[in-house]
């Protein structure tokens, strides 16, 4: 079975799998979290930083006012053109698609639960 080609969302040219942005026009895919439950329900957060931290205190990229969320609960970092979610030593852990995991490379549609907050990972 042939692997699906990666196509630029800007100029529509074929991109090499290792490219994190289009070398022709500079377009880069945008990843985001769409919050579906918790204090940020109905909000969307674009993952524009190399590392996005989620926790209950100021200083995190995403602050979750949720008693079940640790001070510095989880992080999402860019890795080889993808995004990896990792537990940062939290008390309650992270759940991806209902399974408690220490870390995972995120895929389109993954449901992330941190404390009482749930978000869907989306990528163009």
Coordinates of N, CA and C in Angstrom, one line a residue:
X1 N 0.8 -1.2 0.0 CA 0.0 0.0 0.0 C 0.9 1.2 0.0
X2 N 0.6 2.2 -0.9 CA 1.4 3.4 -1.0 C 1.1 4.3 0.2
X3 N 2.2 5.0 0.6 CA 2.0 6.0 1.7 C 1.4 7.3 1.1
X4 N 0.5 7.9 1.8 CA -0.1 9.1 1.4 C 0.9 10.3 1.3
X5 N 0.9 11.0 0.2 CA 1.8 12.1 0.1 C 1.4 13.3 1.0
X6 N 2.4 14.0 1.4 CA 2.2 15.2 2.2 C 2.1 16.4 1.2
X7 N 1.0 17.1 1.3 CA 0.8 18.2 0.3 C 0.7 19.5 1.1
X8 N 1.3 20.6 0.6 CA 1.3 21.9 1.2 C -0.1 22.5 1.2
X9 N -0.5 23.0 2.3 CA -1.8 23.7 2.4 C -1.9 25.1 1.8
X10 N -0.7 25.6 1.4 CA -0.6 26.9 0.8 C -0.6 26.8 -0.7
X11 N 0.5 26.2 -1.2 CA 0.7 26.2 -2.7 C 0.3 24.9 -3.3
X12 N -0.1 23.9 -2.5 CA -0.5 22.6 -3.0 C 0.6 21.7 -3.6
X13 N 1.8 22.1 -3.4 CA 2.9 21.2 -4.0 C 3.2 20.1 -3.0
X14 N 3.7 19.0 -3.5 CA 4.1 17.9 -2.7 C 5.3 18.2 -1.8
X15 N 5.2 17.9 -0.5 CA 6.3 18.1 0.4 C 6.9 16.8 0.8
X16 N 8.2 16.9 1.1 CA 8.9 15.7 1.6 C 8.4 15.4 3.0
X17 N 8.3 14.2 3.4 CA 7.8 13.8 4.8 C 8.6 14.5 5.9
X18 N 9.8 14.7 5.7 CA 10.7 15.3 6.8 C 10.5 16.8 6.9
X19 N 9.9 17.5 5.9 CA 9.7 18.9 6.0 C 8.7 19.3 7.1
X20 N 9.0 20.2 7.9 CA 8.1 20.7 8.9 C 7.3 22.0 8.4
X21 N 7.8 22.5 7.3 CA 7.1 23.6 6.6 C 7.5 23.5 5.1
X22 N 6.6 24.1 4.3 CA 6.8 24.1 2.8 C 8.1 24.9 2.5
X23 N 9.0 24.3 1.7 CA 10.2 25.1 1.3 C 9.9 25.9 0.1
X24 N 8.8 25.8 -0.5 CA 8.4 26.6 -1.6 C 7.7 27.9 -1.2
X25 N 6.7 27.8 -0.3 CA 6.0 29.0 0.1 C 6.1 29.4 1.6
X26 N 6.6 28.5 2.4 CA 6.8 28.7 3.8 C 5.6 28.3 4.7
X27 N 4.5 27.8 4.1 CA 3.3 27.4 4.8 C 3.7 26.2 5.8
X28 N 3.2 26.3 7.0 CA 3.4 25.2 8.0 C 2.0 24.8 8.5
X29 N 1.9 23.5 8.7 CA 0.6 23.0 9.3 C 0.4 23.5 10.7
X30 N -0.9 23.8 11.0 CA -1.2 24.4 12.3 C -1.9 23.3 13.2
X31 N -1.3 23.0 14.3 CA -2.0 22.1 15.2 C -2.7 22.9 16.3
X32 N -3.8 22.3 16.8 CA -4.5 23.0 17.9 C -5.2 22.0 18.8
X33 N -5.6 22.5 19.9 CA -6.4 21.8 20.9 C -7.8 22.4 20.9
X34 N -8.8 21.6 20.7 CA -10.2 22.2 20.8 C -10.8 21.6 22.1
X35 N -10.9 22.5 23.1 CA -11.4 22.0 24.4 C -12.9 21.7 24.4
X36 N -13.2 20.5 24.9 CA -14.6 20.1 24.8 C -15.3 19.9 26.2
X37 N -14.4 19.9 27.2 CA -14.9 19.8 28.6 C -13.9 20.5 29.6
X38 N -14.4 21.1 30.6 CA -13.6 21.7 31.6 C -13.7 23.2 31.5
X39 N -12.8 23.9 32.2 CA -12.8 25.4 32.3 C -12.6 26.1 31.0
X40 N -12.0 25.5 30.0 CA -11.8 26.1 28.7 C -12.7 25.6 27.6
X41 N -13.8 24.9 28.0 CA -14.7 24.3 27.0 C -15.2 25.3 26.0
X42 N -15.2 24.8 24.7 CA -15.6 25.6 23.5 C -14.5 26.6 23.1
X43 N -13.3 26.5 23.7 CA -12.2 27.4 23.2 C -11.2 26.5 22.4
X44 N -10.4 27.2 21.6 CA -9.4 26.6 20.8 C -8.1 27.2 21.1
X45 N -7.0 26.4 21.2 CA -5.7 26.9 21.5 C -4.7 26.4 20.4
X46 N -4.1 27.3 19.6 CA -3.2 26.9 18.6 C -1.8 26.6 19.3
X47 N -1.2 25.5 18.8 CA 0.1 25.1 19.3 C 1.2 25.7 18.5
X48 N 1.5 26.9 18.8 CA 2.5 27.7 18.0 C 3.9 27.6 18.6
X49 N 4.1 27.2 19.8 CA 5.4 27.2 20.5 C 6.0 25.8 20.3
X50 N 7.4 25.8 20.4 CA 8.1 24.5 20.4 C 7.6 23.6 21.5
X51 N 7.3 24.2 22.7 CA 6.8 23.4 23.8 C 5.6 24.2 24.4
X52 N 4.5 23.5 24.6 CA 3.3 24.1 25.2 C 3.1 23.4 26.5
X53 N 3.1 24.1 27.6 CA 2.9 23.5 28.9 C 1.4 23.7 29.4
X54 N 0.9 22.7 30.0 CA -0.5 22.8 30.6 C -0.4 22.5 32.1
X55 N -1.0 23.4 32.9 CA -0.9 23.2 34.3 C -1.9 24.2 35.0
X56 N -1.9 24.2 36.3 CA -2.9 24.9 37.1 C -2.4 26.3 37.5
X57 N -1.1 26.6 37.3 CA -0.5 27.9 37.8 C 0.0 28.8 36.6
X58 N 0.0 30.0 36.9 CA 0.6 31.0 36.0 C 2.0 30.6 35.6
X59 N 2.4 30.9 34.4 CA 3.7 30.5 33.9 C 3.6 29.3 32.8
X60 N 2.4 28.6 32.9 CA 2.2 27.6 31.9 C 1.6 28.3 30.6
X61 N 1.8 27.7 29.5 CA 1.2 28.2 28.2 C -0.3 28.2 28.3
X62 N -0.9 27.1 28.9 CA -2.3 26.9 29.1 C -2.5 26.7 30.6
X63 N -3.2 27.6 31.2 CA -3.6 27.5 32.6 C -5.0 27.0 32.7
X64 N -5.1 25.8 33.4 CA -6.3 25.2 33.7 C -6.8 25.3 35.1
X65 N -7.8 26.1 35.4 CA -8.3 26.3 36.7 C -9.2 25.1 37.1
X66 N -8.5 24.0 37.4 CA -9.1 22.7 37.6 C -8.4 22.1 38.8
X67 N -9.1 21.7 39.9 CA -8.4 21.2 41.1 C -7.7 19.8 40.8
X68 N -8.1 19.1 39.8 CA -7.5 17.8 39.4 C -6.2 18.0 38.6
X69 N -5.8 19.2 38.3 CA -4.6 19.5 37.4 C -3.5 19.9 38.3
X70 N -2.3 19.3 38.1 CA -1.1 19.6 38.8 C -0.6 21.0 38.4
X71 N 0.3 21.5 39.2 CA 0.9 22.9 38.9 C 1.5 22.9 37.5
X72 N 2.3 21.9 37.2 CA 2.9 21.8 35.8 C 2.6 20.3 35.4
X73 N 1.5 20.1 34.8 CA 0.9 18.8 34.6 C 1.4 18.1 33.3
X74 N 1.4 18.7 32.2 CA 1.8 18.1 30.9 C 2.4 19.1 30.0
X75 N 3.1 18.5 29.0 CA 3.7 19.3 27.9 C 3.5 18.7 26.6
X76 N 3.4 19.6 25.6 CA 3.3 19.1 24.2 C 4.4 19.8 23.5
X77 N 5.3 18.9 22.8 CA 6.4 19.5 22.1 C 6.4 19.0 20.7
X78 N 7.0 19.8 19.8 CA 7.2 19.4 18.4 C 8.3 18.5 18.3
X79 N 8.1 17.4 17.6 CA 9.1 16.4 17.4 C 9.0 15.9 16.0
X80 N 10.1 16.1 15.2 CA 10.1 15.6 13.8 C 8.9 15.9 13.0
X81 N 8.4 17.1 13.1 CA 7.2 17.5 12.4 C 5.9 17.1 13.0
X82 N 5.9 16.4 14.1 CA 4.7 15.9 14.8 C 4.7 16.6 16.2
X83 N 3.7 16.1 17.0 CA 3.5 16.7 18.4 C 3.5 15.5 19.4
X84 N 4.2 15.6 20.4 CA 4.3 14.6 21.5 C 3.7 15.2 22.8
X85 N 2.7 14.5 23.4 CA 2.2 14.9 24.7 C 2.9 14.0 25.7
X86 N 3.3 14.6 26.8 CA 4.0 13.9 27.9 C 3.5 14.4 29.2
X87 N 3.4 13.5 30.2 CA 3.1 13.8 31.6 C 4.4 14.4 32.2
X88 N 4.3 15.4 32.9 CA 5.4 16.1 33.5 C 5.5 15.8 35.0
X89 N 5.1 14.5 35.4 CA 5.2 14.1 36.8 C 4.0 14.5 37.6
X90 N 2.8 14.6 36.9 CA 1.6 15.0 37.6 C 1.1 14.0 38.6
X91 N 0.2 14.4 39.4 CA -0.4 13.5 40.4 C -1.4 12.5 39.7
X92 N -2.2 13.0 38.8 CA -3.3 12.3 38.3 C -3.0 11.7 36.9
X93 N -1.9 12.1 36.3 CA -1.5 11.5 35.0 C -2.3 12.2 33.8
X94 N -2.0 11.7 32.6 CA -2.7 12.1 31.4 C -3.4 10.9 30.7
X95 N -4.5 11.2 30.1 CA -5.2 10.1 29.4 C -5.4 10.5 27.9
X96 N -5.1 9.6 27.1 CA -5.2 9.8 25.6 C -6.2 8.7 25.1
X97 N -7.3 9.1 24.6 CA -8.3 8.2 24.1 C -8.7 7.2 25.2
X98 N -8.8 7.7 26.4 CA -9.3 6.9 27.5 C -8.2 6.0 28.2
X99 N -7.0 6.0 27.7 CA -5.9 5.2 28.3 C -4.9 6.1 29.0
X100 N -4.5 5.7 30.2 CA -3.5 6.5 30.9 C -2.1 6.1 30.3
X101 N -1.4 7.1 29.8 CA -0.1 6.9 29.2 C 0.9 7.9 29.7
X102 N 2.2 7.6 29.8 CA 3.2 8.6 30.2 C 3.4 9.6 29.1
X103 N 3.4 9.2 27.8 CA 3.6 10.1 26.6 C 3.1 9.4 25.4
X104 N 2.8 10.2 24.4 CA 2.3 9.6 23.1 C 2.5 10.7 22.0
X105 N 2.9 10.2 20.8 CA 2.9 11.1 19.6 C 1.4 11.3 19.3
X106 N 1.0 12.5 19.2 CA -0.5 12.8 19.0 C -0.8 12.6 17.5
X107 N -2.0 12.1 17.3 CA -2.6 11.9 16.0 C -3.9 12.6 15.9
X108 N -4.3 13.0 14.6 CA -5.5 13.7 14.4 C -6.7 13.0 15.1
X109 N -7.4 13.8 15.9 CA -8.6 13.3 16.6 C -8.4 12.7 17.9
X110 N -7.1 12.6 18.4 CA -6.9 12.1 19.7 C -7.6 12.9 20.8
X111 N -8.2 12.3 21.7 CA -8.9 13.0 22.8 C -8.0 12.9 24.1
X112 N -7.6 14.1 24.5 CA -6.7 14.2 25.7 C -7.5 14.6 26.9
X113 N -7.2 13.9 28.0 CA -7.9 14.3 29.3 C -6.8 14.6 30.3
X114 N -6.8 15.8 30.9 CA -5.9 16.3 31.9 C -6.8 16.8 33.0
X115 N -6.9 16.1 34.1 CA -7.8 16.4 35.2 C -9.2 16.2 34.7
X116 N -10.0 17.2 34.9 CA -11.4 17.2 34.4 C -11.6 17.9 33.1
X117 N -10.5 18.2 32.4 CA -10.5 18.9 31.1 C -10.2 17.9 30.0
X118 N -11.0 18.0 28.9 CA -10.8 17.2 27.7 C -10.6 18.1 26.5
X119 N -9.7 17.7 25.6 CA -9.5 18.5 24.4 C -9.3 17.5 23.3
X120 N -9.6 17.9 22.0 CA -9.3 17.1 20.9 C -8.2 17.7 20.1
X121 N -7.2 16.9 19.7 CA -6.0 17.3 19.0 C -6.4 17.3 17.5
X122 N -6.2 18.5 16.9 CA -6.5 18.6 15.5 C -5.3 19.2 14.8
X123 N -5.1 18.8 13.5 CA -4.0 19.3 12.7 C -4.4 19.4 11.3
X124 N -4.1 20.5 10.6 CA -4.4 20.7 9.2 C -3.6 19.8 8.4

